[in-house]
Amino acid sequence: MAQILDIHPENPQPRLIRQTAKIIAEGGLVAYPTDSCYALGCALENREGIERIIRIRQLDSKHHFTLMCHDFAQLGQFVIVDNHAFRTIKSLTPGPYTFIMKATKEVPRKMMHPKKHSVGARIPQNATALALVEEVGEPILSSTLLLPDHEEPLTHAEDVAEALGKHVDVIIDSGVPGTTPTSVIDFTPGSPVVRRIGAGDISRFDDIDEA
């Protein structure tokens, strides 16, 4: 069964953050809260972790995994950000947005879109998630914890434990996160296109495509 760690939502205990980061570094899969909802996360090069996420969520090859980043500088190491995207993303982060962009060579091919070579990236506004990413020292490969037979993501640690206690290594209980997935903004067409309307305000964007 997964280990449940009780971490303070505003002042995460460094010892528990280090413990979780060590588990991630050693190949573990973690369910952790963000400002939108719970996410599944593992190390970037953890191919088995990626396969575990795919099995849990029953994902297809077109799914965009997300790089959970600590700050804009880290995000810029893993995705290609032009001047227009830079200004837009800078103004929206940290916050409940996922940005789809072309990946750099730092991103494992397994987590890229097979044809577009793109990947999702975001900077959460959540103290626990930010502390964890900072301790890991690189982005956490993540995916929203939305189960295939659920219409909404899980939001409570006890619900995550009941559903996935045998499938993840650690569940972080750090208060109730957001209940709505991120808004997804795709920059790969050139002009930004909203692919999913979620927690982030999308009123500034003209193009919306939720197909």
PDB file of C-alpha atoms in Angstrom:
ATOM      1  CA  MET A   1       0.000   0.000   0.000  1.00  0.00           C
ATOM      2  CA  ALA A   2       1.056   3.569  -0.638  1.00  0.00           C
ATOM      3  CA  GLN A   3       2.617   5.607   2.136  1.00  0.00           C
ATOM      4  CA  ILE A   4       0.547   8.687   3.053  1.00  0.00           C
ATOM      5  CA  LEU A   5       2.548  11.739   4.115  1.00  0.00           C
ATOM      6  CA  ASP A   6       0.815  14.581   5.963  1.00  0.00           C
ATOM      7  CA  ILE A   7       2.510  17.761   4.716  1.00  0.00           C
ATOM      8  CA  HIS A   8       1.546  21.271   5.797  1.00  0.00           C
ATOM      9  CA  PRO A   9      -0.059  23.090   2.822  1.00  0.00           C
ATOM     10  CA  GLU A  10       1.551  26.469   3.528  1.00  0.00           C
ATOM     11  CA  ASN A  11       4.811  25.506   5.238  1.00  0.00           C
ATOM     12  CA  PRO A  12       5.823  22.087   3.873  1.00  0.00           C
ATOM     13  CA  GLN A  13       8.102  20.218   6.267  1.00  0.00           C
ATOM     14  CA  PRO A  14      11.569  19.971   4.633  1.00  0.00           C
ATOM     15  CA  ARG A  15      12.125  16.464   6.007  1.00  0.00           C
ATOM     16  CA  LEU A  16       8.976  15.125   4.346  1.00  0.00           C
ATOM     17  CA  ILE A  17       9.707  16.962   1.105  1.00  0.00           C
ATOM     18  CA  ARG A  18      13.198  15.406   1.049  1.00  0.00           C
ATOM     19  CA  GLN A  19      11.708  11.990   1.776  1.00  0.00           C
ATOM     20  CA  THR A  20       9.278  12.299  -1.130  1.00  0.00           C
ATOM     21  CA  ALA A  21      11.940  13.617  -3.509  1.00  0.00           C
ATOM     22  CA  LYS A  22      14.170  10.655  -2.630  1.00  0.00           C
ATOM     23  CA  ILE A  23      11.361   8.235  -3.469  1.00  0.00           C
ATOM     24  CA  ILE A  24      10.870   9.982  -6.824  1.00  0.00           C
ATOM     25  CA  ALA A  25      14.614   9.821  -7.530  1.00  0.00           C
ATOM     26  CA  GLU A  26      14.620   6.102  -6.751  1.00  0.00           C
ATOM     27  CA  GLY A  27      11.893   5.356  -9.294  1.00  0.00           C
ATOM     28  CA  GLY A  28       8.740   5.923  -7.260  1.00  0.00           C
ATOM     29  CA  LEU A  29       5.360   7.211  -8.423  1.00  0.00           C
ATOM     30  CA  VAL A  30       3.770   9.926  -6.296  1.00  0.00           C
ATOM     31  CA  ALA A  31       0.276  11.403  -6.076  1.00  0.00           C
ATOM     32  CA  TYR A  32       0.663  15.040  -5.032  1.00  0.00           C
ATOM     33  CA  PRO A  33      -1.566  18.137  -4.852  1.00  0.00           C
ATOM     34  CA  THR A  34      -1.314  21.149  -7.145  1.00  0.00           C
ATOM     35  CA  ASP A  35      -3.279  24.378  -7.449  1.00  0.00           C
ATOM     36  CA  SER A  36      -5.678  22.679  -9.874  1.00  0.00           C
ATOM     37  CA  CYS A  37      -6.067  19.129  -8.506  1.00  0.00           C
ATOM     38  CA  TYR A  38      -4.034  16.039  -7.670  1.00  0.00           C
ATOM     39  CA  ALA A  39      -1.355  14.918 -10.115  1.00  0.00           C
ATOM     40  CA  LEU A  40       0.629  11.740 -10.645  1.00  0.00           C
ATOM     41  CA  GLY A  41       4.356  12.399 -10.812  1.00  0.00           C
ATOM     42  CA  CYS A  42       7.670  10.616 -11.346  1.00  0.00           C
ATOM     43  CA  ALA A  43      11.231  11.396 -12.428  1.00  0.00           C
ATOM     44  CA  LEU A  44      11.801  12.482 -16.034  1.00  0.00           C
ATOM     45  CA  GLU A  45      13.835   9.432 -17.006  1.00  0.00           C
ATOM     46  CA  ASN A  46      11.570   6.970 -15.194  1.00  0.00           C
ATOM     47  CA  ARG A  47      10.238   4.927 -18.114  1.00  0.00           C
ATOM     48  CA  GLU A  48       8.487   2.499 -15.782  1.00  0.00           C
ATOM     49  CA  GLY A  49       6.854   5.445 -14.000  1.00  0.00           C
ATOM     50  CA  ILE A  50       5.545   6.742 -17.323  1.00  0.00           C
ATOM     51  CA  GLU A  51       4.124   3.309 -18.132  1.00  0.00           C
ATOM     52  CA  ARG A  52       2.453   3.170 -14.702  1.00  0.00           C
ATOM     53  CA  ILE A  53       0.777   6.536 -15.336  1.00  0.00           C
ATOM     54  CA  ILE A  54      -0.362   5.355 -18.777  1.00  0.00           C
ATOM     55  CA  ARG A  55      -1.893   2.225 -17.258  1.00  0.00           C
ATOM     56  CA  ILE A  56      -3.595   4.072 -14.391  1.00  0.00           C
ATOM     57  CA  ARG A  57      -5.128   6.676 -16.661  1.00  0.00           C
ATOM     58  CA  GLN A  58      -5.493   4.448 -19.754  1.00  0.00           C
ATOM     59  CA  LEU A  59      -3.824   7.062 -21.931  1.00  0.00           C
ATOM     60  CA  ASP A  60      -3.212   6.905 -25.672  1.00  0.00           C
ATOM     61  CA  SER A  61      -0.045   7.884 -27.542  1.00  0.00           C
ATOM     62  CA  LYS A  62      -1.333  11.406 -28.243  1.00  0.00           C
ATOM     63  CA  HIS A  63      -1.483  12.385 -24.569  1.00  0.00           C
ATOM     64  CA  HIS A  64       0.618  15.375 -23.577  1.00  0.00           C
ATOM     65  CA  PHE A  65       2.480  14.711 -20.352  1.00  0.00           C
ATOM     66  CA  THR A  66       3.292  17.770 -18.277  1.00  0.00           C
ATOM     67  CA  LEU A  67       6.584  19.053 -16.927  1.00  0.00           C
ATOM     68  CA  MET A  68       5.833  20.423 -13.466  1.00  0.00           C
ATOM     69  CA  CYS A  69       8.420  23.201 -13.122  1.00  0.00           C
ATOM     70  CA  HIS A  70       9.605  25.281 -10.186  1.00  0.00           C
ATOM     71  CA  ASP A  71      10.095  28.574 -12.028  1.00  0.00           C
ATOM     72  CA  PHE A  72      10.267  30.169 -15.455  1.00  0.00           C
ATOM     73  CA  ALA A  73      14.023  29.616 -15.799  1.00  0.00           C
ATOM     74  CA  GLN A  74      13.578  25.875 -15.340  1.00  0.00           C
ATOM     75  CA  LEU A  75      10.630  25.775 -17.737  1.00  0.00           C
ATOM     76  CA  GLY A  76      12.758  27.480 -20.391  1.00  0.00           C
ATOM     77  CA  GLN A  77      15.322  24.666 -20.291  1.00  0.00           C
ATOM     78  CA  PHE A  78      12.802  22.090 -21.466  1.00  0.00           C
ATOM     79  CA  VAL A  79      10.501  23.888 -23.922  1.00  0.00           C
ATOM     80  CA  ILE A  80      11.118  26.344 -26.746  1.00  0.00           C
ATOM     81  CA  VAL A  81       9.625  29.722 -25.784  1.00  0.00           C
ATOM     82  CA  ASP A  82       9.486  32.507 -28.395  1.00  0.00           C
ATOM     83  CA  ASN A  83       9.099  36.166 -27.472  1.00  0.00           C
ATOM     84  CA  HIS A  84       5.305  36.224 -27.722  1.00  0.00           C
ATOM     85  CA  ALA A  85       4.895  33.057 -25.693  1.00  0.00           C
ATOM     86  CA  PHE A  86       7.414  34.367 -23.159  1.00  0.00           C
ATOM     87  CA  ARG A  87       5.358  37.454 -22.364  1.00  0.00           C
ATOM     88  CA  THR A  88       2.087  35.535 -22.155  1.00  0.00           C
ATOM     89  CA  ILE A  89       3.392  32.689 -20.018  1.00  0.00           C
ATOM     90  CA  LYS A  90       5.305  35.034 -17.738  1.00  0.00           C
ATOM     91  CA  SER A  91       2.102  36.967 -17.027  1.00  0.00           C
ATOM     92  CA  LEU A  92       0.117  33.795 -16.211  1.00  0.00           C
ATOM     93  CA  THR A  93       2.576  31.989 -13.954  1.00  0.00           C
ATOM     94  CA  PRO A  94       2.540  30.659 -11.391  1.00  0.00           C
ATOM     95  CA  GLY A  95      -1.047  29.554 -11.863  1.00  0.00           C
ATOM     96  CA  PRO A  96      -3.474  26.861 -13.071  1.00  0.00           C
ATOM     97  CA  TYR A  97      -2.335  26.755 -16.690  1.00  0.00           C
ATOM     98  CA  THR A  98      -0.619  24.092 -18.789  1.00  0.00           C
ATOM     99  CA  PHE A  99       1.271  25.333 -21.858  1.00  0.00           C
ATOM    100  CA  ILE A 100       1.904  23.041 -24.831  1.00  0.00           C
ATOM    101  CA  MET A 101       5.140  23.879 -26.627  1.00  0.00           C
ATOM    102  CA  LYS A 102       7.879  22.270 -28.668  1.00  0.00           C
ATOM    103  CA  ALA A 103      10.179  20.275 -26.433  1.00  0.00           C
ATOM    104  CA  THR A 104      13.943  20.707 -26.267  1.00  0.00           C
ATOM    105  CA  LYS A 105      16.399  17.812 -26.384  1.00  0.00           C
ATOM    106  CA  GLU A 106      16.308  17.726 -22.572  1.00  0.00           C
ATOM    107  CA  VAL A 107      12.885  16.074 -22.690  1.00  0.00           C
ATOM    108  CA  PRO A 108      12.738  12.260 -22.945  1.00  0.00           C
ATOM    109  CA  ARG A 109      11.176  11.239 -26.264  1.00  0.00           C
ATOM    110  CA  LYS A 110       8.776   8.898 -24.458  1.00  0.00           C
ATOM    111  CA  MET A 111       6.886  11.846 -22.980  1.00  0.00           C
ATOM    112  CA  MET A 112       6.680  13.920 -26.174  1.00  0.00           C
ATOM    113  CA  HIS A 113       3.748  13.950 -28.582  1.00  0.00           C
ATOM    114  CA  PRO A 114       4.862  11.358 -31.197  1.00  0.00           C
ATOM    115  CA  LYS A 115       4.345  13.645 -34.208  1.00  0.00           C
ATOM    116  CA  LYS A 116       4.492  17.199 -32.889  1.00  0.00           C
ATOM    117  CA  HIS A 117       7.449  16.602 -30.516  1.00  0.00           C
ATOM    118  CA  SER A 118       5.655  18.834 -28.056  1.00  0.00           C
ATOM    119  CA  VAL A 119       5.053  18.595 -24.330  1.00  0.00           C
ATOM    120  CA  GLY A 120       3.011  20.329 -21.650  1.00  0.00           C
ATOM    121  CA  ALA A 121       4.714  22.536 -19.057  1.00  0.00           C
ATOM    122  CA  ARG A 122       3.438  24.482 -16.073  1.00  0.00           C
ATOM    123  CA  ILE A 123       4.420  26.329 -12.895  1.00  0.00           C
ATOM    124  CA  PRO A 124       1.899  25.649 -10.117  1.00  0.00           C
ATOM    125  CA  GLN A 125       0.803  28.085  -7.437  1.00  0.00           C
ATOM    126  CA  ASN A 126       0.986  25.506  -4.670  1.00  0.00           C
ATOM    127  CA  ALA A 127       3.579  25.555  -1.896  1.00  0.00           C
ATOM    128  CA  THR A 128       3.875  21.772  -1.567  1.00  0.00           C
ATOM    129  CA  ALA A 129       4.211  21.143  -5.297  1.00  0.00           C
ATOM    130  CA  LEU A 130       6.789  23.929  -5.681  1.00  0.00           C
ATOM    131  CA  ALA A 131       8.828  22.706  -2.715  1.00  0.00           C
ATOM    132  CA  LEU A 132       8.827  19.177  -4.104  1.00  0.00           C
ATOM    133  CA  VAL A 133       9.939  20.237  -7.587  1.00  0.00           C
ATOM    134  CA  GLU A 134      12.673  22.405  -6.091  1.00  0.00           C
ATOM    135  CA  GLU A 135      13.968  19.508  -3.981  1.00  0.00           C
ATOM    136  CA  VAL A 136      13.898  17.089  -6.926  1.00  0.00           C
ATOM    137  CA  GLY A 137      16.076  19.560  -8.834  1.00  0.00           C
ATOM    138  CA  GLU A 138      14.362  19.115 -12.191  1.00  0.00           C
ATOM    139  CA  PRO A 139      10.773  19.119 -13.481  1.00  0.00           C
ATOM    140  CA  ILE A 140       8.520  16.308 -12.301  1.00  0.00           C
ATOM    141  CA  LEU A 141       6.920  14.370 -15.138  1.00  0.00           C
ATOM    142  CA  SER A 142       3.233  14.673 -14.310  1.00  0.00           C
ATOM    143  CA  SER A 143      -0.321  13.970 -15.398  1.00  0.00           C
ATOM    144  CA  THR A 144      -3.623  15.061 -13.866  1.00  0.00           C
ATOM    145  CA  LEU A 145      -5.040  12.369 -11.594  1.00  0.00           C
ATOM    146  CA  LEU A 146      -8.217  11.881 -13.600  1.00  0.00           C
ATOM    147  CA  LEU A 147      -9.229   8.218 -13.627  1.00  0.00           C
ATOM    148  CA  PRO A 148     -10.822   6.787 -16.783  1.00  0.00           C
ATOM    149  CA  ASP A 149     -14.137   6.032 -15.077  1.00  0.00           C
ATOM    150  CA  HIS A 150     -14.362   9.415 -13.320  1.00  0.00           C
ATOM    151  CA  GLU A 151     -15.749  12.672 -14.695  1.00  0.00           C
ATOM    152  CA  GLU A 152     -13.764  14.809 -12.232  1.00  0.00           C
ATOM    153  CA  PRO A 153     -10.251  14.532 -10.753  1.00  0.00           C
ATOM    154  CA  LEU A 154      -9.766  13.199  -7.232  1.00  0.00           C
ATOM    155  CA  THR A 155      -9.307  15.943  -4.641  1.00  0.00           C
ATOM    156  CA  HIS A 156      -8.895  14.210  -1.251  1.00  0.00           C
ATOM    157  CA  ALA A 157      -5.975  12.076  -0.107  1.00  0.00           C
ATOM    158  CA  GLU A 158      -8.269   9.403   1.321  1.00  0.00           C
ATOM    159  CA  ASP A 159     -10.046   9.064  -2.039  1.00  0.00           C
ATOM    160  CA  VAL A 160      -6.707   8.764  -3.817  1.00  0.00           C
ATOM    161  CA  ALA A 161      -5.633   6.089  -1.324  1.00  0.00           C
ATOM    162  CA  GLU A 162      -8.847   4.134  -1.822  1.00  0.00           C
ATOM    163  CA  ALA A 163      -8.568   4.236  -5.600  1.00  0.00           C
ATOM    164  CA  LEU A 164      -4.807   3.940  -6.093  1.00  0.00           C
ATOM    165  CA  GLY A 165      -3.280   2.759  -2.834  1.00  0.00           C
ATOM    166  CA  LYS A 166      -1.830  -0.327  -4.548  1.00  0.00           C
ATOM    167  CA  HIS A 167      -0.644   1.515  -7.655  1.00  0.00           C
ATOM    168  CA  VAL A 168       1.410   4.458  -6.330  1.00  0.00           C
ATOM    169  CA  ASP A 169       4.214   4.624  -3.782  1.00  0.00           C
ATOM    170  CA  VAL A 170       3.381   7.864  -1.951  1.00  0.00           C
ATOM    171  CA  ILE A 171       0.259   9.980  -1.516  1.00  0.00           C
ATOM    172  CA  ILE A 172       0.750  13.486  -0.174  1.00  0.00           C
ATOM    173  CA  ASP A 173      -2.012  14.777   2.082  1.00  0.00           C
ATOM    174  CA  SER A 174      -1.549  18.540   2.048  1.00  0.00           C
ATOM    175  CA  GLY A 175      -5.025  19.963   2.330  1.00  0.00           C
ATOM    176  CA  VAL A 176      -7.622  19.885  -0.406  1.00  0.00           C
ATOM    177  CA  PRO A 177      -6.164  21.126  -3.715  1.00  0.00           C
ATOM    178  CA  GLY A 178      -8.143  22.740  -6.478  1.00  0.00           C
ATOM    179  CA  THR A 179     -11.015  20.769  -7.973  1.00  0.00           C
ATOM    180  CA  THR A 180     -10.690  21.792 -11.614  1.00  0.00           C
ATOM    181  CA  PRO A 181      -7.930  20.779 -14.068  1.00  0.00           C
ATOM    182  CA  THR A 182      -5.709  23.445 -15.581  1.00  0.00           C
ATOM    183  CA  SER A 183      -6.629  25.462 -18.626  1.00  0.00           C
ATOM    184  CA  VAL A 184      -4.498  24.181 -21.510  1.00  0.00           C
ATOM    185  CA  ILE A 185      -2.977  26.699 -23.938  1.00  0.00           C
ATOM    186  CA  ASP A 186      -1.302  25.334 -27.075  1.00  0.00           C
ATOM    187  CA  PHE A 187       1.480  27.495 -28.549  1.00  0.00           C
ATOM    188  CA  THR A 188       2.596  25.034 -31.231  1.00  0.00           C
ATOM    189  CA  PRO A 189       0.302  26.450 -34.002  1.00  0.00           C
ATOM    190  CA  GLY A 190       2.020  29.853 -33.657  1.00  0.00           C
ATOM    191  CA  SER A 191      -0.827  31.852 -32.151  1.00  0.00           C
ATOM    192  CA  PRO A 192      -2.030  30.410 -28.826  1.00  0.00           C
ATOM    193  CA  VAL A 193      -5.078  28.136 -28.952  1.00  0.00           C
ATOM    194  CA  VAL A 194      -7.094  27.105 -25.893  1.00  0.00           C
ATOM    195  CA  ARG A 195      -7.345  23.305 -25.921  1.00  0.00           C
ATOM    196  CA  ARG A 196      -9.124  22.970 -22.578  1.00  0.00           C
ATOM    197  CA  ILE A 197     -11.060  25.470 -20.494  1.00  0.00           C
ATOM    198  CA  GLY A 198     -10.184  24.839 -16.869  1.00  0.00           C
ATOM    199  CA  ALA A 199      -9.244  26.680 -13.710  1.00  0.00           C
ATOM    200  CA  GLY A 200      -7.234  29.421 -15.418  1.00  0.00           C
ATOM    201  CA  ASP A 201      -8.978  32.474 -16.902  1.00  0.00           C
ATOM    202  CA  ILE A 202      -8.861  32.234 -20.728  1.00  0.00           C
ATOM    203  CA  SER A 203     -10.676  35.503 -21.542  1.00  0.00           C
ATOM    204  CA  ARG A 204      -7.537  37.007 -23.106  1.00  0.00           C
ATOM    205  CA  PHE A 205      -7.370  34.309 -25.796  1.00  0.00           C
ATOM    206  CA  ASP A 206      -9.365  34.471 -29.016  1.00  0.00           C
ATOM    207  CA  ASP A 207      -9.032  30.925 -30.323  1.00  0.00           C
ATOM    208  CA  ILE A 208     -10.706  28.096 -28.420  1.00  0.00           C
ATOM    209  CA  ASP A 209     -10.646  24.502 -29.597  1.00  0.00           C
ATOM    210  CA  GLU A 210     -11.808  21.882 -27.108  1.00  0.00           C
ATOM    211  CA  ALA A 211     -12.079  19.119 -29.659  1.00  0.00           C
TER     212      ALA A 211
END
